[in-house]
Amino acid sequence: MAARTMQAARCPTDELSLTNCAVVSEKDLQSGQHVTVKTTPNHKFVFTVKTHHTVSPGSIAFSLPQRKWAGLSIGQEVEVANYNFDKSKQCIGAMTIEIDFLQKKSTDSSPYDSDKMAAEFIQQFNNQAFSVTQQLVFSFCDKLFGLMVKDIEAMDASILRGETASGKKQKIDIGLMVGNSQVIFEKAESSSLTLVGKAKTKEARQTIINPEWNFEKMGIGGLDKEFSSIFRRAFASRVFPPDIVEQMGCKHVKGIMLFGPPGCGKTLMARQIGKMLNAREPKVVNGPEILNKYVGESEANIRKLFADAEEEQKRLGANSGLHIIIFDELDAICKQRGTGASSTGVHDTVVNQLLSKIDGVEQLNNILVIGMTNRPDLIDDALMRPGRFEVKMEISLPDEKGRVQILTIHTNKMRSFNLLAPDVDIKELAAETKNYSGAELEGLVRAAQSTAMNRHIKATSTVEVDMERAEKLQVTRSDFMGSLNNDIKPAFGTNQEDYSNYIMNGIIKWGDPVTHVLDDGELLIQQTKNSDRTPLVAVLLEGPPHCGKTALAAKIAEDSQFPFIKICSPDKMIGYSEIAKCQAIKKVFDDACKSQLSCVVVDDIERLLDYVPIGPRFSNLVLQALLVLLKRAPPKGRKLLIIGTTSRKDVLQEMEMLDAFSTTIHIPNISTGEQLVDALELLGNFTDKERANIAHQLKGKRVWIGIKKLLVLIEMSLQMDQEYRVTKFLSLLRDEGADRSFYE
């Protein structure tokens, strides 16, 4: 509006005096407008106005503190004009206010919480204009206080643009109070008022996230990148003044889904998240706690979680504070709808209730829901769309740098009390603990502590601690290495017993074919490690039964030194149904994708497929699963080597499975007498004289026997008396080769 002349009047009610607004008729102005009141040619004052029916048109009513501040008298004519704030420069970042009891008679010595006072002040006077030297009355805990604005700092423009705070402090004379302004109270010099809380001292303005937060202090290691990414994404829009966010039509991120293997720090983050946020204490809920056997109670429990946020949004609108709700084990309550075995569909209604609360018709904009699960595949799809759990972050196994952080956290206390021996090298331990999760690393430290303590216990008829030696207790490198080898094994790691059983007799290099296979295996390992173009390498070792395919596959896997090695073998799936077998195979491949470098040995493929030549019969379900999994590339940044073994290449050819492998390596049987004698020499079971006798008998002859079967025949012959051993061995060898001419 253009400037107009109005008459100053007395504020009609005491209640309106406490609003800090100039009161006008609704015919002149609208509530919430800002105006300049010009009292003399050189004096202008900015007020926020409020309408009231008792004020006559053409009048503008002021409270006593306002009249004192502006030097106004009743009936004085003033010039009133609209005032528009520049939101980029005039939002209040921090405001210092001098406070005292309004009436000296009503003083008391009880302490007043300045933090609650500041929160109440922002609620009462949100979106109002304030000027330096302005006086006003403030009601708090049924007491009236006289306030005077001492100092105003503008909100840092770089924060409004979503950048890091520049640190520049810009003083202003007039500013607009917004929901995340900081209010600092200072008591007047002669006042007897007692203030407690943080808002009584001037601190650097804080955003919702503390950018210099140290995750190691929180006891969370190896997740710095993930955490900074989560908080940048979830809180960037919450740093802006609420009215600017509203003008942009921007909606805050309401949900974050954290998923990943067990023991990687998802729940630990939930325990600590309140410490890194300048928000209300988060509500931490375990998924199963929501469920209740009574009909409707589970849904009511969900509603209760959101009740505070709903009430505050109705009261304060865009200026409501942030409410954080953390769901641990989210898959317990948010399974895919329609999959429950029970006919009541209780799970479905709980999911429906949660969906409507996070982003339903009456949507809340002041909540952040953080869900955690290690089974993201079970979660209902509707929860994962933008507007609900839109930020999805994998909390995966820690890398070497992360493992150093985690081990440092768990050994810090020991180090400070000089209980960690100087020979313990955290970097060495981190290099040795590939594929260990955070929880397993903590378990490793505990196991090493137990080993060290055990050295100081006297093994007498009673258990006693040797106190003299206990005072010199130190956890050494050997304690850690012992625990590493014997106690704590990674769930997503290499189980040495798995493949060591297959190569317990070692690899017998009876000829060039074996050497060539191992050389090719080394090339494939290097290709998997170094090539970015082929993150998935699949090789098939095929050959007749008992030729040592599985032992060679296990040897190649062992030589790779990959942090994840698993053997997918039919002997672990005896009696499994087709579906159970598919799920077991899929789990091996899924687990392999969680590690940076993985090797999976798929042993005896025709047995996995339940193939028999009579019929012929095989499991099509398992075949299709294997065809898909063998071709499925690992996620970006991960590498996978697959080694398959089979005795029936022809069958796999018919099933179109050979195409799923990058390359096929043939492993032959021992086929000449010379190769067989070389094998006997390497095994060293017969004496030199016996070997010479066998060599003479086999000279120039063709044989056909697998190394595995050869070992059985040798061991059988060795049970005879010495003079009959060679004869028995040659007889067994002749019987073994009866179906193929033993002598040419």
XYZ file of C-alpha atoms in Angstrom:
744
model
C 0.000 0.000 0.000
C 1.039 3.603 -0.447
C 2.041 5.529 2.675
C -1.004 6.788 4.624
C -1.523 8.813 7.777
C -2.941 6.989 10.816
C -3.537 7.899 14.436
C -1.624 6.225 17.303
C -3.882 4.605 19.908
C -3.600 2.562 23.094
C -3.485 -1.262 22.778
C -7.042 -2.543 23.435
C -6.171 -5.577 25.665
C -3.290 -6.812 27.817
C -3.263 -10.041 25.790
C -2.592 -8.108 22.569
C 0.205 -6.176 24.334
C 2.096 -9.429 24.752
C 2.053 -10.195 20.987
C 4.624 -7.458 20.157
C 2.398 -6.489 17.212
C 0.898 -3.124 16.327
C -2.899 -3.604 16.307
C -5.044 -2.295 13.414
C -8.509 -2.644 11.959
C -8.973 -5.441 9.428
C -10.306 -2.780 7.017
C -6.871 -1.150 6.909
C -4.334 -4.036 6.908
C -4.045 -7.834 7.205
C -2.536 -9.808 10.120
C 1.115 -10.725 9.581
C 1.974 -7.768 7.345
C 5.083 -5.742 8.146
C 4.889 -1.930 8.134
C 7.157 1.074 8.725
C 5.816 3.681 11.132
C 7.353 7.121 10.503
C 7.073 9.304 13.645
C 9.295 12.165 12.503
C 11.015 12.817 9.151
C 14.184 11.085 10.469
C 12.680 8.303 12.629
C 11.176 5.103 11.206
C 10.240 1.945 13.119
C 9.279 -1.462 11.680
C 6.357 -3.395 13.229
C 4.419 -6.540 12.415
C 0.649 -5.891 12.538
C -2.292 -7.863 13.892
C -5.958 -7.090 13.292
C -8.619 -6.708 16.018
C -12.284 -5.735 15.736
C -12.115 -3.167 18.586
C -9.662 -0.923 16.742
C -11.376 1.750 14.661
C -10.315 2.227 11.015
C -7.538 4.772 10.576
C -6.045 3.982 14.019
C -2.939 1.964 14.852
C -2.665 0.768 18.480
C 0.642 0.287 20.355
C 1.514 -1.256 23.749
C 3.301 0.809 26.403
C 6.807 -0.673 25.671
C 6.282 0.016 21.952
C 5.229 3.612 22.615
C 8.276 4.104 24.898
C 10.633 2.699 22.263
C 9.210 4.729 19.353
C 8.488 7.868 21.448
C 4.787 7.830 20.537
C 1.941 9.593 22.297
C -1.768 8.722 22.150
C -3.498 10.497 19.223
C -0.209 11.301 17.447
C -0.428 11.159 13.657
C 2.063 8.779 12.030
C 2.873 7.791 8.454
C 2.364 4.043 7.834
C 3.735 2.161 4.754
C 4.287 -1.481 3.763
C 7.706 -3.024 4.490
C 9.093 -6.044 2.589
C 11.985 -8.112 3.931
C 14.862 -9.287 1.707
C 14.861 -12.963 2.760
C 18.428 -13.545 1.531
C 19.903 -10.797 3.754
C 17.444 -10.018 6.563
C 16.580 -13.398 8.146
C 17.763 -13.418 11.766
C 20.613 -15.873 12.326
C 21.202 -14.953 15.972
C 19.612 -12.309 18.194
C 20.880 -11.244 21.623
C 18.209 -10.019 24.030
C 18.635 -8.348 27.417
C 16.092 -9.708 29.911
C 14.807 -8.667 33.333
C 11.645 -9.051 35.409
C 9.028 -6.547 34.194
C 8.052 -5.575 37.748
C 10.813 -5.395 40.318
C 8.390 -6.465 43.082
C 7.723 -9.853 41.479
C 11.336 -11.084 41.427
C 12.165 -14.634 42.497
C 15.368 -16.655 42.812
C 14.243 -19.811 40.974
C 16.335 -20.575 37.850
C 14.783 -20.114 34.393
C 15.798 -22.450 31.557
C 17.016 -20.190 28.747
C 16.727 -23.012 26.172
C 12.996 -23.455 26.864
C 12.657 -19.680 26.982
C 14.286 -19.375 23.544
C 12.019 -22.075 22.082
C 8.934 -20.353 23.542
C 10.133 -16.964 22.257
C 10.515 -18.300 18.681
C 7.048 -19.895 18.851
C 5.385 -16.699 20.150
C 7.135 -14.242 17.848
C 7.800 -16.297 14.718
C 7.728 -14.378 11.425
C 7.848 -11.009 13.231
C 10.049 -7.991 12.612
C 12.658 -7.081 15.242
C 14.936 -4.042 15.442
C 18.010 -3.294 17.564
C 16.988 -1.342 20.773
C 13.372 -2.577 20.429
C 11.525 -3.131 23.745
C 8.816 -5.719 24.338
C 7.064 -7.767 27.031
C 7.443 -11.563 27.119
C 5.304 -13.982 29.143
C 7.032 -17.184 30.291
C 5.970 -19.591 33.095
C 3.238 -17.101 34.175
C 5.866 -14.410 34.717
C 6.219 -11.197 32.732
C 9.676 -10.173 31.539
C 10.862 -6.929 29.981
C 13.083 -7.498 26.948
C 15.351 -5.247 24.911
C 16.972 -6.318 21.608
C 20.736 -5.691 21.884
C 22.201 -7.214 18.760
C 21.046 -8.937 15.526
C 23.134 -11.084 13.161
C 21.887 -12.050 9.702
C 21.661 -15.698 8.756
C 24.700 -16.746 6.700
C 23.673 -16.565 3.024
C 25.940 -19.540 2.198
C 23.846 -21.748 4.549
C 20.729 -20.688 2.653
C 22.361 -21.818 -0.597
C 23.136 -25.223 0.931
C 26.882 -24.585 1.181
C 29.166 -24.860 4.197
C 28.897 -21.881 6.543
C 31.391 -19.207 5.510
C 31.851 -18.003 9.094
C 31.236 -14.339 8.216
C 29.051 -12.491 10.760
C 26.840 -9.778 9.210
C 25.279 -7.330 11.700
C 21.888 -5.856 10.759
C 19.507 -3.323 12.379
C 16.221 -4.949 11.331
C 15.578 -8.661 10.866
C 12.837 -11.262 10.454
C 12.490 -14.001 13.085
C 12.351 -17.491 11.463
C 11.925 -21.000 12.866
C 15.636 -21.792 13.074
C 16.890 -18.421 14.336
C 19.022 -18.563 17.472
C 17.949 -16.500 20.466
C 20.482 -15.662 23.202
C 19.324 -14.192 26.511
C 21.568 -11.975 28.631
C 20.296 -10.777 31.985
C 20.336 -7.032 32.617
C 23.250 -5.738 34.725
C 21.346 -5.049 37.950
C 18.885 -7.952 37.527
C 18.449 -10.702 40.142
C 17.210 -13.110 37.448
C 18.896 -16.567 37.372
C 19.336 -18.103 33.907
C 20.435 -21.680 33.156
C 20.932 -23.502 29.806
C 22.922 -22.979 26.634
C 20.890 -20.035 25.285
C 22.303 -17.718 27.979
C 25.737 -17.715 26.288
C 26.533 -16.748 22.745
C 27.680 -19.767 20.744
C 28.471 -20.130 17.064
C 25.271 -20.716 15.179
C 24.717 -24.422 14.576
C 22.869 -26.088 11.771
C 20.957 -29.331 12.323
C 24.085 -31.336 11.469
C 27.376 -30.691 13.159
C 29.745 -30.751 10.127
C 32.869 -31.382 12.234
C 31.425 -34.408 14.003
C 33.985 -37.145 14.570
C 32.479 -40.598 14.080
C 35.395 -42.270 15.884
C 34.387 -40.460 19.089
C 30.947 -41.985 18.691
C 32.374 -45.471 18.353
C 31.394 -45.797 14.685
C 34.267 -46.519 12.322
C 34.551 -47.013 8.586
C 31.292 -45.245 7.704
C 32.368 -41.606 7.336
C 31.471 -41.430 3.639
C 28.063 -43.080 4.096
C 27.154 -40.886 7.067
C 28.141 -37.604 5.445
C 26.160 -38.619 2.340
C 23.069 -39.508 4.402
C 23.050 -36.293 6.391
C 23.771 -34.040 3.419
C 20.839 -35.580 1.583
C 18.409 -35.691 4.488
C 19.086 -32.324 6.096
C 20.141 -29.921 3.301
C 16.573 -28.631 2.867
C 16.065 -28.340 6.642
C 18.805 -25.708 6.996
C 16.830 -23.201 4.937
C 14.300 -20.877 6.630
C 10.932 -22.716 6.549
C 9.096 -19.986 4.617
C 11.680 -20.096 1.778
C 11.302 -23.893 1.624
C 7.522 -23.393 1.486
C 7.811 -20.834 -1.325
C 9.923 -23.296 -3.340
C 7.301 -26.003 -2.796
C 10.133 -28.165 -1.501
C 9.404 -31.266 0.546
C 11.996 -32.581 2.953
C 13.378 -36.106 2.707
C 11.169 -38.103 5.082
C 12.743 -41.526 5.046
C 16.165 -43.166 4.906
C 16.639 -46.906 4.452
C 19.902 -48.366 5.733
C 20.601 -51.919 4.627
C 23.569 -54.237 4.551
C 25.058 -57.366 6.118
C 24.540 -57.996 9.864
C 27.127 -56.456 12.201
C 28.128 -53.517 9.982
C 26.895 -50.707 12.232
C 23.258 -49.979 11.284
C 21.869 -50.375 14.818
C 24.945 -48.755 16.363
C 24.160 -45.699 14.256
C 20.622 -45.690 15.686
C 21.964 -45.643 19.245
C 24.255 -42.691 18.541
C 22.289 -40.581 16.065
C 20.826 -38.269 18.721
C 24.317 -37.087 19.635
C 25.113 -35.785 16.172
C 21.852 -33.917 15.571
C 20.664 -30.656 17.072
C 17.105 -31.957 17.131
C 14.736 -33.656 19.567
C 15.770 -36.962 21.123
C 14.990 -39.599 18.451
C 12.398 -42.286 19.149
C 14.120 -45.658 18.654
C 11.708 -48.531 17.993
C 12.474 -52.210 17.412
C 10.201 -53.568 14.678
C 8.826 -56.532 16.687
C 7.844 -54.211 19.604
C 5.154 -52.666 17.385
C 3.314 -55.962 16.954
C 0.553 -56.764 19.416
C -1.701 -59.815 19.592
C -4.854 -57.678 19.962
C -6.591 -56.493 16.792
C -5.855 -52.843 16.034
C -3.206 -52.411 18.741
C -0.255 -52.702 16.325
C -1.710 -49.924 14.154
C -2.360 -47.807 17.271
C 1.307 -48.218 18.249
C 2.327 -46.787 14.854
C -0.062 -43.841 15.305
C 1.369 -43.081 18.770
C 4.866 -42.727 17.279
C 3.690 -39.953 14.973
C 1.265 -38.242 17.421
C 3.768 -35.649 18.731
C 4.849 -34.656 15.227
C 1.197 -34.317 14.100
C 0.252 -32.165 17.086
C 3.255 -29.864 16.585
C 2.657 -29.519 12.851
C -0.960 -28.468 13.481
C 0.201 -25.885 16.057
C 3.292 -24.460 14.345
C 2.967 -25.453 10.687
C 6.189 -24.975 8.733
C 8.069 -23.902 11.866
C 7.665 -27.242 13.620
C 10.887 -28.893 14.852
C 12.266 -32.113 13.417
C 10.938 -35.410 14.831
C 13.150 -38.451 14.189
C 11.761 -41.999 14.389
C 14.213 -44.891 14.019
C 12.923 -48.381 13.139
C 15.339 -51.215 13.808
C 14.591 -54.579 12.150
C 12.066 -52.916 9.832
C 11.520 -56.163 7.907
C 9.683 -57.544 10.984
C 6.722 -55.232 10.354
C 6.997 -54.160 6.705
C 6.989 -57.417 4.756
C 5.469 -57.469 1.272
C 1.694 -57.220 1.590
C -0.229 -60.322 0.611
C 2.614 -62.682 1.550
C 1.584 -63.414 5.161
C 0.489 -66.972 5.903
C -2.204 -65.823 8.333
C -5.663 -65.070 6.926
C -6.116 -61.986 9.151
C -3.583 -59.889 7.211
C -2.375 -58.193 10.416
C 1.003 -57.412 8.851
C -0.703 -55.786 5.867
C -2.666 -53.312 7.983
C 0.490 -52.309 9.909
C 2.262 -51.577 6.604
C -0.790 -49.615 5.395
C -0.808 -47.525 8.581
C 2.905 -46.719 8.253
C 2.504 -45.807 4.571
C -0.320 -43.369 5.299
C 1.556 -41.738 8.196
C 4.802 -41.122 6.306
C 3.250 -39.884 3.085
C -0.511 -40.253 3.096
C -3.299 -37.739 2.330
C -2.540 -35.705 5.474
C 1.211 -35.782 5.042
C 3.667 -34.678 7.709
C 6.628 -32.535 6.720
C 8.405 -32.460 10.101
C 9.451 -36.111 10.386
C 12.455 -38.186 9.420
C 11.983 -41.955 9.572
C 15.143 -44.065 9.486
C 14.605 -47.762 8.795
C 17.263 -50.446 9.188
C 17.260 -53.981 7.851
C 19.616 -56.663 6.582
C 16.815 -58.074 4.385
C 15.798 -55.261 2.001
C 14.282 -57.880 -0.319
C 11.482 -58.475 2.233
C 10.365 -54.824 2.466
C 7.109 -53.799 0.750
C 7.748 -51.937 -2.538
C 5.379 -49.076 -1.674
C 7.658 -48.072 1.216
C 10.654 -47.671 -1.074
C 9.248 -45.050 -3.423
C 10.315 -41.353 -3.332
C 8.435 -39.482 -0.613
C 8.807 -42.418 1.778
C 12.128 -44.252 2.223
C 13.658 -42.445 -0.733
C 17.299 -42.367 0.407
C 18.625 -45.918 0.236
C 22.133 -46.408 1.596
C 24.049 -49.681 1.779
C 26.110 -49.991 4.952
C 28.496 -52.633 3.636
C 31.526 -54.449 5.002
C 34.267 -51.981 5.995
C 37.288 -51.517 3.725
C 40.856 -51.585 5.083
C 40.780 -47.919 6.139
C 37.461 -48.521 7.914
C 38.853 -51.613 9.672
C 41.780 -49.525 10.980
C 39.238 -47.046 12.426
C 37.116 -49.791 14.014
C 40.097 -51.617 15.563
C 41.461 -48.278 16.850
C 38.102 -47.554 18.535
C 37.997 -50.965 20.235
C 41.636 -50.858 21.413
C 41.679 -47.193 22.512
C 40.971 -47.935 26.159
C 43.605 -50.666 26.330
C 46.122 -48.318 24.728
C 45.387 -45.505 27.195
C 46.030 -47.853 30.160
C 49.140 -49.373 28.535
C 47.535 -52.820 28.231
C 48.255 -53.150 24.498
C 51.709 -54.563 23.708
C 53.941 -52.472 21.394
C 54.137 -55.338 18.863
C 50.403 -55.024 18.023
C 50.143 -53.290 14.641
C 46.571 -52.163 13.906
C 47.344 -51.740 10.184
C 48.626 -55.325 9.974
C 45.473 -56.608 11.711
C 43.293 -54.557 9.336
C 45.078 -56.111 6.332
C 44.574 -59.631 7.779
C 40.859 -59.166 8.528
C 39.402 -58.928 5.021
C 35.597 -59.257 4.948
C 35.262 -58.868 8.727
C 32.231 -56.824 9.785
C 32.449 -54.244 12.579
C 30.854 -56.686 15.048
C 33.347 -59.430 14.111
C 36.283 -57.034 14.610
C 34.932 -56.196 18.065
C 34.646 -59.947 18.725
C 38.264 -60.390 17.612
C 39.469 -57.809 20.155
C 37.410 -59.528 22.884
C 38.829 -62.939 21.957
C 42.408 -61.567 22.089
C 41.684 -60.083 25.535
C 40.364 -63.456 26.747
C 43.496 -65.233 25.447
C 45.724 -62.736 27.250
C 43.778 -63.087 30.517
C 43.892 -66.855 30.281
C 47.711 -66.783 30.507
C 47.433 -65.353 34.028
C 45.080 -67.959 35.464
C 46.649 -70.716 37.560
C 45.368 -74.132 36.572
C 45.225 -75.662 40.070
C 42.364 -77.505 41.754
C 40.674 -74.089 42.017
C 40.715 -71.316 39.452
C 42.979 -68.538 40.688
C 44.411 -65.421 39.119
C 48.148 -64.975 39.408
C 47.987 -61.410 40.778
C 51.732 -60.716 40.470
C 51.729 -61.448 36.760
C 48.230 -60.039 36.171
C 49.450 -56.551 36.964
C 51.810 -56.858 33.993
C 49.026 -58.081 31.711
C 49.370 -56.990 28.078
C 47.489 -58.094 24.961
C 50.120 -59.070 22.393
C 50.235 -59.655 18.650
C 50.249 -63.439 19.170
C 46.940 -63.134 21.110
C 45.356 -61.389 18.141
C 46.812 -63.820 15.603
C 45.695 -66.828 17.680
C 42.138 -65.443 17.854
C 42.228 -64.650 14.155
C 43.127 -68.219 13.224
C 41.037 -70.106 15.776
C 38.197 -68.070 17.289
C 36.620 -65.463 15.035
C 35.817 -66.254 11.410
C 34.010 -63.787 9.120
C 30.467 -64.765 8.113
C 31.115 -63.378 4.631
C 34.655 -64.647 4.385
C 36.813 -67.580 3.518
C 36.150 -70.749 5.439
C 39.466 -72.553 5.025
C 38.058 -75.909 6.148
C 35.722 -75.696 3.145
C 38.407 -76.016 0.520
C 41.293 -77.542 2.514
C 39.327 -80.850 2.649
C 39.438 -81.009 -1.153
C 43.237 -80.623 -1.328
C 44.339 -82.528 1.771
C 46.753 -84.681 -0.319
C 48.143 -81.645 -2.125
C 48.226 -81.173 -5.900
C 50.201 -83.913 -7.696
C 51.792 -82.310 -10.778
C 52.074 -85.599 -12.713
C 52.484 -83.850 -16.081
C 52.100 -80.769 -18.218
C 48.256 -80.871 -18.235
C 48.148 -80.111 -14.465
C 50.746 -77.334 -14.750
C 48.822 -75.755 -17.641
C 45.552 -75.753 -15.646
C 47.217 -74.023 -12.666
C 48.892 -71.475 -14.981
C 45.545 -70.711 -16.648
C 43.968 -70.417 -13.192
C 46.588 -67.806 -12.215
C 45.794 -65.820 -15.384
C 42.070 -65.874 -14.564
C 42.786 -64.647 -11.009
C 44.831 -61.725 -12.363
C 42.128 -60.941 -14.927
C 39.467 -60.820 -12.193
C 41.625 -58.558 -9.999
C 42.907 -56.156 -12.643
C 40.402 -55.931 -15.481
C 37.606 -53.363 -15.155
C 35.999 -54.608 -18.346
C 35.365 -58.118 -17.012
C 34.249 -57.874 -13.355
C 32.704 -61.350 -13.798
C 34.976 -64.222 -14.914
C 33.509 -67.748 -15.128
C 35.578 -70.813 -15.974
C 34.484 -74.447 -16.306
C 36.902 -77.282 -15.426
C 35.676 -80.398 -17.221
C 37.101 -83.881 -17.443
C 36.434 -87.543 -16.657
C 35.462 -88.617 -13.103
C 38.290 -88.792 -10.482
C 40.690 -86.653 -12.532
C 41.081 -84.069 -9.731
C 38.822 -81.247 -11.021
C 37.512 -80.223 -7.582
C 41.013 -80.288 -6.031
C 42.334 -78.055 -8.841
C 39.344 -75.680 -8.496
C 39.955 -75.475 -4.717
C 43.683 -74.883 -5.318
C 42.999 -72.024 -7.772
C 40.521 -70.529 -5.260
C 43.080 -70.815 -2.425
C 45.851 -69.264 -4.551
C 43.623 -66.298 -5.388
C 43.809 -65.115 -1.742
C 40.419 -63.444 -2.313
C 38.718 -62.341 0.918
C 35.536 -64.287 0.044
C 35.799 -67.909 -1.093
C 32.822 -70.257 -0.948
C 32.308 -73.727 -2.390
C 28.772 -74.419 -3.571
C 28.721 -78.188 -3.333
C 25.907 -80.771 -3.685
C 27.096 -82.579 -0.515
C 25.741 -79.619 1.528
C 22.325 -79.834 -0.127
C 21.401 -83.494 0.366
C 17.637 -83.797 0.799
C 16.941 -80.191 -0.179
C 13.806 -79.509 -2.191
C 14.280 -77.761 -5.539
C 13.244 -74.382 -4.099
C 15.479 -74.787 -1.015
C 18.401 -75.716 -3.275
C 17.807 -72.625 -5.458
C 17.703 -70.397 -2.381
C 20.917 -71.928 -0.963
C 22.770 -71.394 -4.277
C 21.382 -67.842 -4.584
C 22.529 -67.011 -1.034
C 26.116 -68.033 -1.881
C 26.099 -65.729 -4.925
C 24.363 -62.880 -3.020
C 26.944 -63.072 -0.234
C 29.732 -63.051 -2.833
C 28.402 -59.728 -4.169
C 28.918 -58.088 -0.744
C 32.695 -58.478 -0.901
C 35.147 -56.509 -3.058
C 36.810 -59.687 -4.438
C 35.025 -63.031 -4.386
C 35.535 -66.545 -5.690
C 32.703 -69.104 -5.889
C 33.411 -72.747 -6.775
C 30.302 -74.489 -8.168
C 31.272 -78.127 -7.738
C 29.848 -81.145 -9.562
C 27.247 -79.195 -11.533
C 25.416 -82.270 -12.856
C 24.787 -83.419 -9.249
C 23.435 -79.959 -8.343
C 21.064 -80.324 -11.301
C 19.921 -83.814 -10.147
C 20.891 -85.138 -13.604
C 20.561 -88.869 -14.320
C 20.906 -90.418 -17.807
C 17.893 -92.685 -17.260
C 15.002 -90.681 -18.528
C 16.897 -88.338 -18.757
C 15.883 -86.311 -15.704
C 17.164 -83.072 -14.196
C 15.895 -80.130 -12.138
C 14.897 -77.350 -14.530
C 14.342 -74.930 -11.606
C 17.966 -75.277 -10.427
C 19.225 -75.145 -14.031
C 17.445 -71.840 -14.685
C 18.691 -70.396 -11.358
C 22.293 -71.357 -12.204
C 22.019 -69.955 -15.748
C 20.885 -66.601 -14.347
C 23.411 -66.488 -11.481
C 26.390 -67.490 -13.665
C 25.692 -64.548 -15.984
C 24.755 -61.982 -13.294
C 27.489 -59.343 -13.051
C 28.424 -58.219 -9.515
C 27.586 -54.627 -8.361
C 29.852 -51.772 -9.458
C 33.275 -51.889 -7.822
C 33.006 -55.634 -6.961
C 34.755 -58.530 -8.778
C 33.683 -62.177 -8.954
C 35.495 -65.312 -10.160
C 33.324 -68.410 -10.687
C 34.938 -71.862 -11.111
C 32.587 -74.664 -12.164
C 33.433 -78.388 -12.328
C 31.680 -81.138 -14.281
C 32.255 -84.674 -15.575
C 29.492 -84.354 -18.200
C 30.413 -81.577 -20.596
C 28.086 -83.108 -23.204
C 25.093 -82.760 -20.858
C 25.878 -79.109 -20.087
C 26.226 -78.513 -23.839
C 22.699 -79.818 -24.392
C 21.379 -77.702 -21.515
C 23.000 -74.610 -23.111
C 24.995 -74.012 -19.948
C 28.449 -73.957 -21.557
C 27.703 -70.480 -22.956
C 27.380 -69.155 -19.384
C 31.125 -69.764 -18.841
C 33.765 -67.435 -20.273
C 36.143 -70.336 -20.944
C 36.367 -74.118 -20.573
C 39.518 -75.949 -19.444
C 39.839 -79.703 -20.101
C 41.471 -81.809 -17.364
C 42.534 -85.227 -18.670
C 43.220 -88.492 -16.877
C 46.741 -89.940 -16.595
C 47.128 -91.524 -20.027
C 50.740 -92.833 -20.356
C 52.929 -95.117 -18.305
C 55.522 -92.322 -17.967
C 52.947 -89.937 -16.437
C 51.828 -92.644 -14.016
C 55.430 -93.322 -12.892
C 55.971 -89.556 -12.398
C 52.866 -89.485 -10.208
C 54.142 -92.475 -8.162
C 57.484 -90.707 -7.673
C 55.755 -87.545 -6.395
C 53.551 -89.567 -4.054
C 56.589 -91.501 -2.756
C 54.636 -94.572 -1.565
C 56.644 -97.247 -3.415
C 60.400 -97.787 -3.043
C 62.788 -96.933 -5.907
C 63.122 -100.625 -6.805
C 59.321 -101.098 -6.858
C 58.885 -97.992 -9.020
C 61.546 -99.264 -11.455
C 59.678 -102.579 -11.703
C 56.352 -100.779 -12.378
C 58.039 -98.493 -14.949
C 59.450 -101.543 -16.752
C 56.014 -103.234 -16.838
C 54.290 -100.054 -18.148
C 56.968 -98.909 -20.605
C 55.360 -97.842 -23.903
C 51.894 -98.825 -22.629
C 48.779 -96.603 -22.530
C 46.788 -96.257 -19.314
C 43.648 -94.315 -18.454
C 43.149 -93.464 -14.785
C 42.240 -90.405 -12.727
C 44.672 -89.219 -10.033
C 41.998 -89.649 -7.374
C 41.389 -93.291 -8.341
C 45.170 -93.852 -8.557
C 45.532 -92.781 -4.911
C 42.885 -95.331 -3.892
C 44.623 -98.175 -5.813
C 48.025 -97.304 -4.318
C 46.659 -97.231 -0.755
C 44.907 -100.555 -1.357
C 48.120 -102.186 -2.705
C 50.156 -100.898 0.262
C 48.074 -103.023 2.600
C 49.682 -106.187 1.077
C 53.011 -107.717 2.076
C 55.980 -106.020 0.412
C 56.750 -108.749 -2.146
C 53.158 -108.718 -3.473
C 52.578 -104.927 -3.538
C 53.697 -104.294 -7.131
C 51.838 -107.342 -8.494
C 48.630 -106.287 -6.714
C 48.985 -102.705 -7.934
C 49.433 -103.757 -11.581
C 46.508 -106.177 -11.269
C 44.238 -103.420 -9.895
C 45.435 -101.062 -12.611
C 44.640 -103.666 -15.302
C 41.121 -104.200 -13.850
C 40.531 -100.434 -13.724
C 41.463 -100.079 -17.386
C 39.554 -103.212 -18.508
C 36.910 -101.144 -20.291
C 39.673 -99.317 -22.242
C 42.485 -101.534 -23.590
C 45.170 -101.465 -20.902
C 47.884 -102.515 -23.307
C 47.965 -101.090 -26.791
